[in-house]
Short mmCIF file of C-alpha atoms and ligand atoms in Angstrom, two decimals:
data_model
loop_
_atom_site.label_atom_id
_atom_site.label_comp_id
_atom_site.label_asym_id
_atom_site.label_seq_id
_atom_site.Cartn_x
_atom_site.Cartn_y
_atom_site.Cartn_z
CA MET A 298 3.56 62.75 13.01
CA ALA A 299 6.29 61.05 14.28
CA ARG A 300 7.17 56.72 13.69
CA PRO A 301 4.84 54.46 16.05
CA ALA A 302 7.51 53.06 18.00
CA THR A 303 6.06 49.61 17.79
CA ARG A 304 4.21 47.49 14.67
CA TYR A 305 2.45 44.53 14.80
CA VAL A 306 3.99 41.78 12.01
CA CYS A 307 1.75 38.88 10.61
CA GLN A 308 4.30 35.71 11.36
CA SER A 309 2.12 34.37 8.44
CA CYS A 310 2.59 36.04 5.63
CA GLY A 311 5.56 38.95 7.12
CA ALA A 312 2.60 41.68 6.51
CA VAL A 313 2.65 44.73 8.76
CA ALA A 314 -0.34 46.90 10.46
CA ALA A 315 -0.42 49.55 12.28
CA ARG A 316 -2.51 47.85 15.17
CA TRP A 317 -3.04 44.36 16.25
CA LEU A 318 -5.79 43.08 14.20
CA GLY A 319 -6.93 39.69 15.72
CA ARG A 320 -7.01 38.59 11.73
CA CYS A 321 -4.38 39.62 9.23
CA GLU A 322 -5.83 41.74 6.82
CA ALA A 323 -3.15 40.04 3.80
CA CYS A 324 -3.21 36.68 4.11
CA GLY A 325 -6.59 35.59 6.27
CA GLU A 326 -4.77 33.84 8.90
CA TRP A 327 -5.85 34.77 12.50
CA ASN A 328 -3.79 35.34 15.48
CA THR A 329 -1.00 35.91 13.69
CA LEU A 330 -0.08 39.67 14.43
CA LEU A 331 2.80 40.28 17.15
CA GLU A 332 4.39 42.99 18.17
CA GLU A 333 7.04 43.66 17.09
CA ALA A 334 9.93 47.04 17.60
CA ALA A 335 10.23 48.53 14.43
CA ALA A 336 13.54 46.71 12.97
CA ALA A 337 16.71 48.82 12.98
CA GLY A 338 17.77 45.99 11.61
CA PRO A 339 21.23 45.25 9.37
CA GLN A 340 19.42 46.93 6.46
CA ALA A 341 19.27 50.15 8.21
CA ARG A 342 22.90 50.16 8.93
CA GLN A 343 24.95 52.60 6.99
CA SER A 344 26.43 51.16 4.04
CA ARG A 345 29.88 50.88 3.79
CA ALA A 346 30.44 49.16 0.19
CA PRO A 347 32.22 50.36 -2.30
CA PRO A 348 30.05 51.64 -5.31
CA VAL A 349 28.39 49.41 -7.50
CA GLY A 350 30.74 48.32 -10.83
CA PHE A 351 28.15 47.40 -14.25
CA VAL A 352 29.46 44.64 -16.44
CA SER A 353 28.00 43.86 -20.00
CA LEU A 354 25.78 40.27 -20.61
CA ALA A 355 27.02 39.47 -22.82
CA SER A 356 31.15 38.56 -21.33
CA GLU A 357 32.27 35.54 -20.78
CA SER A 358 31.91 34.00 -17.24
CA ALA A 359 32.15 30.82 -15.74
CA PRO A 360 29.66 28.17 -15.61
CA GLU A 361 29.17 27.79 -11.52
CA PRO A 362 31.38 25.77 -10.24
CA ARG A 363 29.61 22.78 -8.04
CA THR A 364 30.98 20.81 -5.37
CA ALA A 365 29.38 16.91 -5.32
CA THR A 366 28.62 17.21 -0.90
CA GLY A 367 29.30 12.79 -2.04
CA MET A 368 25.83 11.63 -0.46
CA GLY A 369 24.46 10.80 -4.86
CA GLU A 370 21.12 11.45 -3.87
CA LEU A 371 21.15 15.55 -2.36
CA ASP A 372 23.72 15.71 -5.29
CA ARG A 373 20.99 14.53 -7.76
CA VAL A 374 17.77 16.55 -6.32
CA LEU A 375 20.48 20.02 -5.22
CA GLY A 376 21.32 19.77 -9.43
CA GLY A 377 24.74 18.01 -9.73
CA GLY A 378 26.36 19.38 -6.08
CA LEU A 379 26.10 22.40 -3.90
CA VAL A 380 27.25 26.07 -5.80
CA PRO A 381 29.72 28.04 -3.87
CA ALA A 382 27.37 30.95 -2.26
CA SER A 383 24.44 29.79 -3.03
CA VAL A 384 21.74 29.68 -0.38
CA VAL A 385 19.83 26.94 0.44
CA LEU A 386 16.94 26.36 2.65
CA VAL A 387 16.30 23.04 3.46
CA GLY A 388 12.87 22.02 5.35
CA GLY A 389 10.56 20.03 6.77
CA ASP A 390 8.52 18.55 9.76
CA PRO A 391 9.78 18.50 13.51
CA GLY A 392 11.74 15.14 13.22
CA ILE A 393 11.73 14.17 9.66
CA GLY A 394 15.84 13.98 9.79
CA LYS A 395 17.14 17.13 8.43
CA SER A 396 19.37 17.19 11.05
CA THR A 397 20.22 14.28 10.39
CA LEU A 398 20.55 14.61 7.14
CA LEU A 399 22.60 17.61 6.83
CA LEU A 400 24.86 15.78 9.80
CA GLN A 401 25.66 13.33 6.86
CA ALA A 402 26.42 15.63 4.27
CA ALA A 403 28.71 17.63 6.23
CA ALA A 404 30.85 14.48 7.20
CA THR A 405 31.03 12.86 3.95
CA LEU A 406 32.31 16.49 2.63
CA ALA A 407 34.45 16.93 5.64
CA ARG A 408 35.77 13.24 5.31
CA ALA A 409 36.87 14.91 1.53
CA GLY A 410 38.50 18.04 3.10
CA ARG A 411 37.32 20.63 2.60
CA ARG A 412 35.62 22.54 6.25
CA VAL A 413 32.34 22.75 7.10
CA LEU A 414 31.01 24.13 9.91
CA TYR A 415 28.06 23.39 11.21
CA VAL A 416 26.00 25.56 13.61
CA SER A 417 23.24 24.63 16.56
CA GLY A 418 21.55 26.01 17.99
CA GLU A 419 18.37 23.74 19.04
CA GLU A 420 21.01 21.12 20.09
CA SER A 421 24.01 20.94 22.00
CA ILE A 422 27.73 19.84 21.05
CA GLU A 423 27.34 16.83 23.22
CA GLN A 424 23.49 15.93 20.99
CA VAL A 425 25.22 16.53 17.89
CA ARG A 426 28.58 14.52 18.81
CA LEU A 427 26.19 12.02 20.18
CA ARG A 428 24.37 11.84 17.32
CA ALA A 429 27.94 11.65 14.90
CA ARG A 430 28.41 8.72 16.83
CA ARG A 431 25.72 6.75 16.03
CA LEU A 432 25.50 7.47 12.26
CA GLY A 433 29.39 6.24 12.48
CA LEU A 434 30.68 9.62 11.64
CA ALA A 435 32.62 10.88 15.29
CA ASP A 436 35.88 11.61 13.25
CA ALA A 437 34.63 13.22 10.81
CA PRO A 438 36.58 16.57 11.34
CA VAL A 439 33.65 18.73 10.82
CA GLU A 440 33.78 22.25 13.33
CA LEU A 441 30.66 22.41 15.39
CA ALA A 442 29.66 25.19 17.37
CA ALA A 443 26.00 25.24 19.89
CA ALA A 444 25.13 28.82 18.72
CA ILE A 445 22.50 30.68 18.28
CA ASP A 446 23.56 34.95 18.79
CA LEU A 447 24.24 36.20 14.83
CA ASN A 448 26.19 38.49 15.65
CA ALA A 449 28.66 35.90 17.56
CA ILE A 450 27.93 33.80 14.43
CA ALA A 451 28.66 36.22 11.70
CA ALA A 452 32.22 36.96 12.82
CA ALA A 453 33.25 33.71 13.55
CA LEU A 454 32.18 32.71 9.78
CA GLU A 455 33.96 36.15 7.96
CA ARG A 456 37.46 34.82 7.27
CA SER A 457 36.53 31.14 8.25
CA GLY A 458 37.60 30.20 4.79
CA ALA A 459 34.73 27.41 5.16
CA HIS A 460 33.59 25.35 1.90
CA LEU A 461 29.73 24.73 3.47
CA VAL A 462 27.93 26.59 6.54
CA VAL A 463 24.86 24.49 7.83
CA ILE A 464 22.93 26.87 10.16
CA ASP A 465 20.32 24.04 12.51
CA SER A 466 17.68 25.87 12.42
CA ILE A 467 16.97 29.64 10.72
CA GLN A 468 14.10 29.24 13.42
CA THR A 469 16.69 29.28 16.12
CA MET A 470 19.20 32.52 15.40
CA TRP A 471 18.37 35.67 16.98
CA ILE A 472 19.91 38.82 16.69
CA GLU A 473 20.58 41.86 19.53
CA ALA A 474 19.15 44.81 18.08
CA VAL A 475 16.43 42.91 16.92
CA GLU A 476 13.23 43.22 19.45
CA SER A 477 11.31 39.78 19.28
CA ALA A 478 11.58 36.61 19.71
CA PRO A 479 13.82 34.19 18.27
CA GLY A 480 11.49 32.25 14.87
CA THR A 481 9.50 36.10 14.38
CA VAL A 482 9.46 36.71 11.47
CA ASN A 483 11.64 39.79 11.68
CA GLN A 484 14.34 37.73 13.40
CA VAL A 485 13.84 35.01 10.88
CA ARG A 486 13.96 37.44 8.40
CA ALA A 487 17.18 39.24 9.09
CA SER A 488 19.18 37.15 10.48
CA ALA A 489 18.87 35.02 7.30
CA PHE A 490 19.81 38.79 5.40
CA GLU A 491 23.14 38.53 7.41
CA LEU A 492 24.12 34.52 6.99
CA THR A 493 23.44 35.56 3.07
CA ARG A 494 25.32 38.45 2.59
CA GLN A 495 28.11 36.58 4.75
CA ALA A 496 27.76 33.48 2.42
CA LYS A 497 28.02 35.42 -0.86
CA SER A 498 30.88 38.19 0.50
CA ALA A 499 32.71 34.66 1.34
CA GLY A 500 31.79 32.52 -1.19
CA PHE A 501 30.32 29.91 1.31
CA ALA A 502 27.55 27.47 0.42
CA LEU A 503 24.72 27.92 3.21
CA VAL A 504 22.90 25.47 4.78
CA LEU A 505 19.16 26.91 5.99
CA VAL A 506 17.36 24.58 8.38
CA GLY A 507 14.44 25.42 8.73
CA HIS A 508 11.11 24.00 10.41
CA MET A 509 7.48 24.08 8.91
CA THR A 510 4.64 24.60 9.99
CA LYS A 511 1.29 22.17 9.56
CA ASP A 512 -0.20 22.72 6.26
CA GLY A 513 3.23 22.91 4.48
CA ALA A 514 4.50 26.25 4.48
CA ILE A 515 7.58 26.89 6.54
CA ALA A 516 6.79 28.33 10.04
CA GLY A 517 6.93 32.15 9.40
CA PRO A 518 8.98 33.53 7.37
CA ARG A 519 7.63 32.83 3.49
CA VAL A 520 10.02 35.73 2.83
CA LEU A 521 12.50 33.02 3.23
CA GLU A 522 11.63 31.66 0.24
CA HIS A 523 12.36 34.18 -1.82
CA MET A 524 15.36 35.28 -0.62
CA VAL A 525 17.22 31.80 -1.09
CA ASP A 526 18.65 30.04 -4.17
CA ALA A 527 17.07 27.18 -3.50
CA VAL A 528 14.37 25.56 -1.51
CA LEU A 529 14.56 21.88 -0.44
CA THR A 530 12.11 19.66 1.71
CA PHE A 531 12.33 17.10 2.88
CA GLU A 532 9.44 14.53 3.82
CA GLY A 533 8.31 11.56 4.46
CA ASP A 534 5.69 9.58 7.11
CA ARG A 535 7.43 9.38 10.78
CA GLY A 536 5.49 6.13 11.35
CA HIS A 537 7.40 5.03 7.93
CA GLN A 538 11.08 4.91 7.22
CA PHE A 539 11.53 6.57 3.60
CA ARG A 540 12.67 10.00 2.76
CA ILE A 541 12.00 12.30 0.09
CA LEU A 542 13.87 15.08 -0.10
CA ARG A 543 12.41 16.76 -3.51
CA ALA A 544 13.59 20.99 -4.21
CA THR A 545 10.87 23.04 -4.67
CA LYS A 546 13.42 25.97 -6.46
CA ASN A 547 16.88 25.48 -7.28
CA ARG A 548 18.38 28.57 -9.13
CA PHE A 549 20.57 26.59 -10.22
CA GLY A 550 18.72 23.23 -11.82
CA ALA A 551 15.86 21.61 -11.86
CA THR A 552 12.96 21.54 -9.45
CA ASP A 553 11.49 17.96 -9.93
CA GLU A 554 13.90 15.59 -8.82
CA ILE A 555 13.45 14.11 -6.31
CA GLY A 556 15.59 11.84 -4.05
CA VAL A 557 14.97 8.79 -1.93
CA PHE A 558 16.35 8.01 1.51
CA GLU A 559 16.13 5.14 3.89
CA MET A 560 15.93 6.25 7.73
CA THR A 561 17.41 3.16 9.08
CA ASP A 562 18.89 2.92 13.30
CA ARG A 563 22.19 3.93 11.21
CA GLY A 564 21.45 7.16 9.99
CA LEU A 565 19.59 8.13 6.53
CA ALA A 566 20.43 5.52 3.64
CA GLU A 567 20.45 6.02 -0.02
CA VAL A 568 17.83 4.79 -1.71
CA ALA A 569 19.13 4.19 -5.85
CA ASN A 570 16.68 1.78 -6.60
CA PRO A 571 13.24 3.22 -5.07
CA SER A 572 11.28 1.26 -6.81
CA ALA A 573 12.51 -2.35 -5.86
CA ILE A 574 12.66 -1.45 -2.12
CA PHE A 575 9.24 0.29 -1.93
CA LEU A 576 7.47 -2.82 -3.88
CA ALA A 577 9.55 -5.36 -1.19
CA GLU A 578 6.13 -5.71 1.24
CA ARG A 579 3.79 -6.17 -1.97
CA ARG A 580 1.79 -9.68 -1.54
CA GLY A 581 0.56 -10.89 -4.89
CA ASN A 582 -2.51 -12.05 -5.10
CA VAL A 583 -4.12 -9.81 -3.10
CA ALA A 584 -7.55 -8.22 -4.01
CA GLY A 585 -7.36 -4.22 -3.81
CA SER A 586 -3.82 -3.74 -4.23
CA ALA A 587 -2.33 -2.58 -7.84
CA VAL A 588 1.10 -1.24 -9.28
CA PHE A 589 1.61 2.31 -10.96
CA ALA A 590 4.13 2.85 -13.27
CA GLY A 591 5.12 6.87 -11.52
CA ILE A 592 7.78 9.57 -12.20
CA GLU A 593 8.64 11.53 -9.75
CA GLY A 594 10.85 14.74 -11.72
CA THR A 595 12.41 12.64 -14.23
CA ARG A 596 12.56 9.54 -12.28
CA PRO A 597 10.18 6.35 -13.03
CA VAL A 598 8.76 5.03 -9.64
CA LEU A 599 6.44 2.00 -8.97
CA LEU A 600 4.67 2.49 -5.43
CA GLU A 601 1.37 -0.18 -4.55
CA VAL A 602 -1.46 0.95 -4.31
CA GLN A 603 -4.59 -0.73 -2.08
CA ALA A 604 -7.62 -0.06 -1.63
CA LEU A 605 -10.35 -1.31 1.07
CA LEU A 606 -13.73 -1.36 0.60
CA ALA A 607 -16.11 -2.18 3.55
CA GLN A 608 -20.11 -1.58 4.48
CA GLY A 609 -19.97 2.07 6.40
CA ALA A 610 -22.66 2.66 9.22
CA GLY A 611 -25.48 3.69 6.51
CA GLY A 612 -24.84 7.63 5.70
CA THR A 613 -22.85 9.31 3.60
CA PRO A 614 -20.01 6.38 2.84
CA ARG A 615 -16.86 7.85 3.29
CA ARG A 616 -13.63 8.20 1.41
CA THR A 617 -10.79 7.98 3.08
CA ALA A 618 -7.38 8.89 0.92
CA ILE A 619 -3.39 8.27 2.40
CA GLY A 620 -0.94 9.06 -0.20
CA TRP A 621 -3.30 10.91 -2.77
CA ASP A 622 -5.77 13.44 -3.65
CA GLY A 623 -9.26 12.70 -1.92
CA GLY A 624 -11.24 15.20 -4.28
CA ARG A 625 -9.64 12.90 -6.93
CA LEU A 626 -10.47 9.86 -5.26
CA SER A 627 -14.45 10.66 -4.87
CA MET A 628 -14.38 11.88 -7.85
CA LEU A 629 -12.82 9.25 -9.77
CA LEU A 630 -15.25 6.46 -7.62
CA ALA A 631 -18.10 9.04 -8.94
CA VAL A 632 -16.69 8.08 -12.90
CA LEU A 633 -16.95 4.85 -11.87
CA GLU A 634 -20.17 4.79 -11.03
CA ALA A 635 -21.36 6.37 -13.54
CA ARG A 636 -19.98 5.75 -16.70
CA ALA A 637 -18.76 2.36 -16.45
CA GLY A 638 -21.40 0.44 -14.65
CA LEU A 639 -19.78 -0.07 -10.85
CA SER A 640 -21.75 -0.55 -7.74
CA LEU A 641 -20.12 0.21 -4.70
CA GLY A 642 -23.30 -0.84 -3.33
CA GLY A 643 -22.87 3.07 -0.44
CA ALA A 644 -19.40 0.62 1.14
CA ASP A 645 -16.91 3.15 2.46
CA VAL A 646 -13.73 3.54 0.32
CA TYR A 647 -10.05 3.90 1.75
CA LEU A 648 -6.96 3.95 -0.76
CA ASN A 649 -3.35 4.02 0.39
CA VAL A 650 0.02 4.33 -1.22
CA ALA A 651 2.77 1.87 0.75
CA GLY A 652 5.33 2.93 1.96
CA GLY A 653 3.66 6.37 3.24
CA LEU A 654 4.67 8.28 0.07
CA ARG A 655 2.59 11.09 -1.74
CA ILE A 656 1.41 10.60 -5.52
CA SER A 657 0.70 13.77 -7.02
CA GLU A 658 0.10 12.12 -10.86
CA PRO A 659 -2.57 12.36 -12.71
CA ALA A 660 -1.54 9.44 -14.25
CA ALA A 661 -2.34 7.35 -10.51
CA ASP A 662 -5.92 7.63 -12.09
CA LEU A 663 -5.99 4.38 -13.67
CA VAL A 664 -4.55 2.82 -10.84
CA VAL A 665 -6.62 3.57 -8.09
CA ALA A 666 -9.17 2.26 -9.94
CA ALA A 667 -7.70 -0.62 -10.68
CA ALA A 668 -7.24 -0.85 -7.13
CA VAL A 669 -10.97 -0.11 -6.99
CA VAL A 670 -12.44 -2.34 -8.79
CA SER A 671 -9.94 -5.25 -7.65
CA ALA A 672 -10.84 -4.66 -4.32
CA ALA A 673 -15.10 -4.55 -5.06
CA THR A 674 -15.07 -7.44 -7.13
CA GLY A 675 -12.80 -9.52 -4.90
CA MET A 676 -10.63 -10.09 -7.70
CA PRO A 677 -7.04 -9.41 -7.93
CA THR A 678 -5.20 -7.82 -10.57
CA PRO A 679 -2.53 -9.69 -12.76
CA ALA A 680 0.32 -9.57 -9.95
CA ASP A 681 3.04 -8.51 -13.16
CA MET A 682 0.55 -5.70 -14.34
CA VAL A 683 1.97 -2.56 -13.80
CA PHE A 684 -0.69 0.28 -14.53
CA PHE A 685 -1.32 3.92 -15.19
CA GLY A 686 -3.21 6.73 -16.98
CA GLU A 687 -5.13 9.98 -16.53
CA VAL A 688 -8.97 9.61 -15.69
CA GLY A 689 -11.62 11.57 -17.07
CA LEU A 690 -14.86 12.87 -16.28
CA SER A 691 -16.57 10.61 -19.03
CA GLY A 692 -14.80 7.99 -18.35
CA GLU A 693 -12.36 8.16 -20.64
CA ILE A 694 -8.26 7.00 -19.92
CA ARG A 695 -6.18 10.04 -21.65
CA GLN A 696 -2.96 10.83 -22.09
CA VAL A 697 -0.05 10.78 -20.06
CA ALA A 698 3.68 11.72 -20.21
CA GLN A 699 7.20 9.22 -20.91
CA ALA A 700 5.23 6.45 -21.28
CA GLU A 701 8.88 5.17 -22.34
CA ALA A 702 10.70 5.29 -19.16
CA ARG A 703 7.23 3.86 -17.10
CA LEU A 704 7.69 1.11 -19.14
CA LYS A 705 11.40 0.17 -18.70
CA GLU A 706 11.00 0.27 -15.06
CA ALA A 707 8.76 -1.58 -15.05
CA ALA A 708 9.94 -4.22 -17.37
CA LYS A 709 13.17 -3.78 -15.43
CA LEU A 710 11.53 -5.21 -12.05
CA GLY A 711 10.18 -8.27 -14.10
CA PHE A 712 6.43 -6.78 -14.68
CA THR A 713 5.47 -8.62 -18.37
CA ALA A 714 1.75 -6.54 -18.47
CA ALA A 715 0.98 -3.01 -18.33
CA ALA A 716 -2.88 -1.26 -18.61
CA LEU A 717 -1.97 1.52 -20.19
CA PRO A 718 -4.20 4.31 -21.79
CA ARG A 719 -5.15 3.27 -25.72
CA ARG A 720 -4.16 6.23 -27.64
CA VAL A 721 -0.75 5.95 -26.18
CA ALA A 722 -0.03 1.67 -26.89
CA ARG A 723 -1.53 2.67 -30.34
CA GLY A 724 -0.78 5.62 -31.02
CA ALA A 725 0.91 7.36 -34.28
CA ARG A 726 3.67 6.90 -32.69
CA PRO A 727 5.15 3.60 -32.62
CA LEU A 728 5.69 2.75 -28.89
CA ALA A 729 9.03 1.87 -27.84
CA ALA A 730 8.44 -0.84 -25.83
CA PRO A 731 10.85 -3.42 -23.81
CA GLU A 732 10.24 -6.67 -25.44
CA GLY A 733 8.70 -9.20 -23.11
CA LEU A 734 6.39 -6.62 -22.00
CA GLU A 735 2.66 -7.29 -22.66
CA LEU A 736 0.07 -3.13 -23.28
CA ALA A 737 -2.97 -3.87 -23.01
CA GLY A 738 -4.84 -0.37 -24.23
CA LEU A 739 -7.24 1.36 -22.34
CA GLY A 740 -9.47 3.59 -24.07
CA HIS A 741 -12.42 4.09 -21.12
CA LEU A 742 -13.23 3.04 -17.91
CA SER A 743 -15.14 0.30 -19.07
CA ASP A 744 -12.39 -1.90 -20.91
CA LEU A 745 -11.19 -1.85 -16.81
CA VAL A 746 -14.26 -2.81 -15.26
CA ALA A 747 -14.41 -5.57 -18.08
CA ARG A 748 -11.73 -7.77 -17.17
CA PHE A 749 -12.42 -7.84 -14.31
CA ARG A 750 -16.00 -9.12 -15.07
CA LYS A 751 -14.69 -11.73 -17.37
CA PRO A 752 -14.74 -16.13 -15.48
CA GLY A 753 -11.57 -16.36 -13.52
CA ARG A 754 -8.59 -14.07 -13.26
CA PRO A 755 -8.44 -11.45 -15.51
CA SER A 756 -6.22 -10.90 -18.26
P1 LIG B 951 16.54 14.79 12.93
O1 LIG B 951 17.62 14.52 11.79
O2 LIG B 951 16.79 15.47 14.25
O3 LIG B 951 15.16 15.43 12.22
P2 LIG B 951 15.37 17.13 12.47
O4 LIG B 951 16.18 17.81 12.36
O5 LIG B 951 14.46 17.05 10.98
O6 LIG B 951 13.96 17.44 14.33
O7 LIG B 951 16.19 13.46 13.46
C1 LIG B 951 15.44 12.73 14.47
C2 LIG B 951 14.41 11.77 13.98
O8 LIG B 951 15.67 10.10 13.48
C3 LIG B 951 14.44 11.11 14.93
O9 LIG B 951 13.05 10.66 15.02
C4 LIG B 951 14.90 9.43 14.93
C5 LIG B 951 15.50 9.04 13.78
N1 LIG B 951 16.88 8.34 13.54
C6 LIG B 951 16.64 6.89 13.08
O10 LIG B 951 15.48 7.16 13.05
N2 LIG B 951 18.35 7.09 13.46
C7 LIG B 951 19.37 7.27 13.39
O11 LIG B 951 20.29 6.90 13.13
C8 LIG B 951 19.18 8.91 13.88
C9 LIG B 951 19.99 9.85 13.80
C10 LIG B 951 17.55 9.66 13.94
MG1 LIG B 952 16.84 18.65 13.99
#
């Protein structure tokens, strides 16, 4: 049987089907199959490469040399800087600031005397220049091109001697031989493959910008995530100024690091002390607010959590969480009612993490409970107290990791008390708590609720 001239490729997972289907059989997504010509991509070319030589596992090789970009927060997430011949994918929602971040990094590196090429497939040269002017980077010797034809770009990169090449974005790249539109799985995969091959052979660090879809996947090609050495996602709420850069994959470093930035009218500013900024707008003595001593990556971060109770219109009460998991909020409210005797009286509950940040640590259970109890009783939490601890289904407060780092950060920012799991406060191993920080060890949620029942301020 002759090979079919066309095939259908799922734009979500990359699965290939021989005929069109309304629903992808591999990933179950609807309406994602697109007709594409069976690719004669770069893979299909005849190999001109020399035969592969094998070496022993034990032989010496120098540690990965790294180039710091000069942007501390970016370097931290990369694991110390860019590794030559590595490929980094920077993903994020459109408009979140990916181009701004990379132009700033490119300019910093170029000013330090490295050769940096920036290829924009989305914006014209004039638009990029305009941004550079706005950022005060117009004098940086970054070499710019506005292009989408990958073969032409590849030819220019071949012997460029570049240190860093930025492709903004991979979804705009186009290879003529691949008969589908830019942004489709075939095009993105083939373009990334060709660029990666070049980065490995020419030794430049390659940064690919990729837009993400609503559900968090980088549009179309999941395949890209496997091909690259590191995946960084740039997150934040467009209505807020804070941006978090997170490594979700890193062959050359840890994946739990974050970089914190603030979007200003002159570009992204690095935030060296996130806690101070996140707490800057906090008003003391307001019921329903509590401060979380959290850990993001290896960094302690203090965040304000706010809860609001409102009498609903009857029926099922609403539970809305912004910056935290909604299911976990429902669970915690159920535990508060069933195990700690807190009555919410069918009120709607709204939870918000101030600053547009997202908490994913279970250690935030206790601070959420504190904010809710405070809102329910109308009694503010002590303004100088931080909270952390995980809550179990029977209402017990469970241990969490890195208590000392959390306490140290709290003390550094002038907090004088911490509510934490009793087993951490009075564990077998003495806790190295900072001087002047009072520890309130809680064993059960009812210990927390009891603090808000005392006459006067809770202590
Ligand atoms: P951009 O880097 O173009 O986003 P992406 O490449 O991820 O699509 O950032 C666009 C947003 O950032 C835009 O809404 C305007 C804002 N911005 C600032 O607030 N200050 C600045 O200095 C710049 C350059 C952009
Ligand atoms: Mg952009």
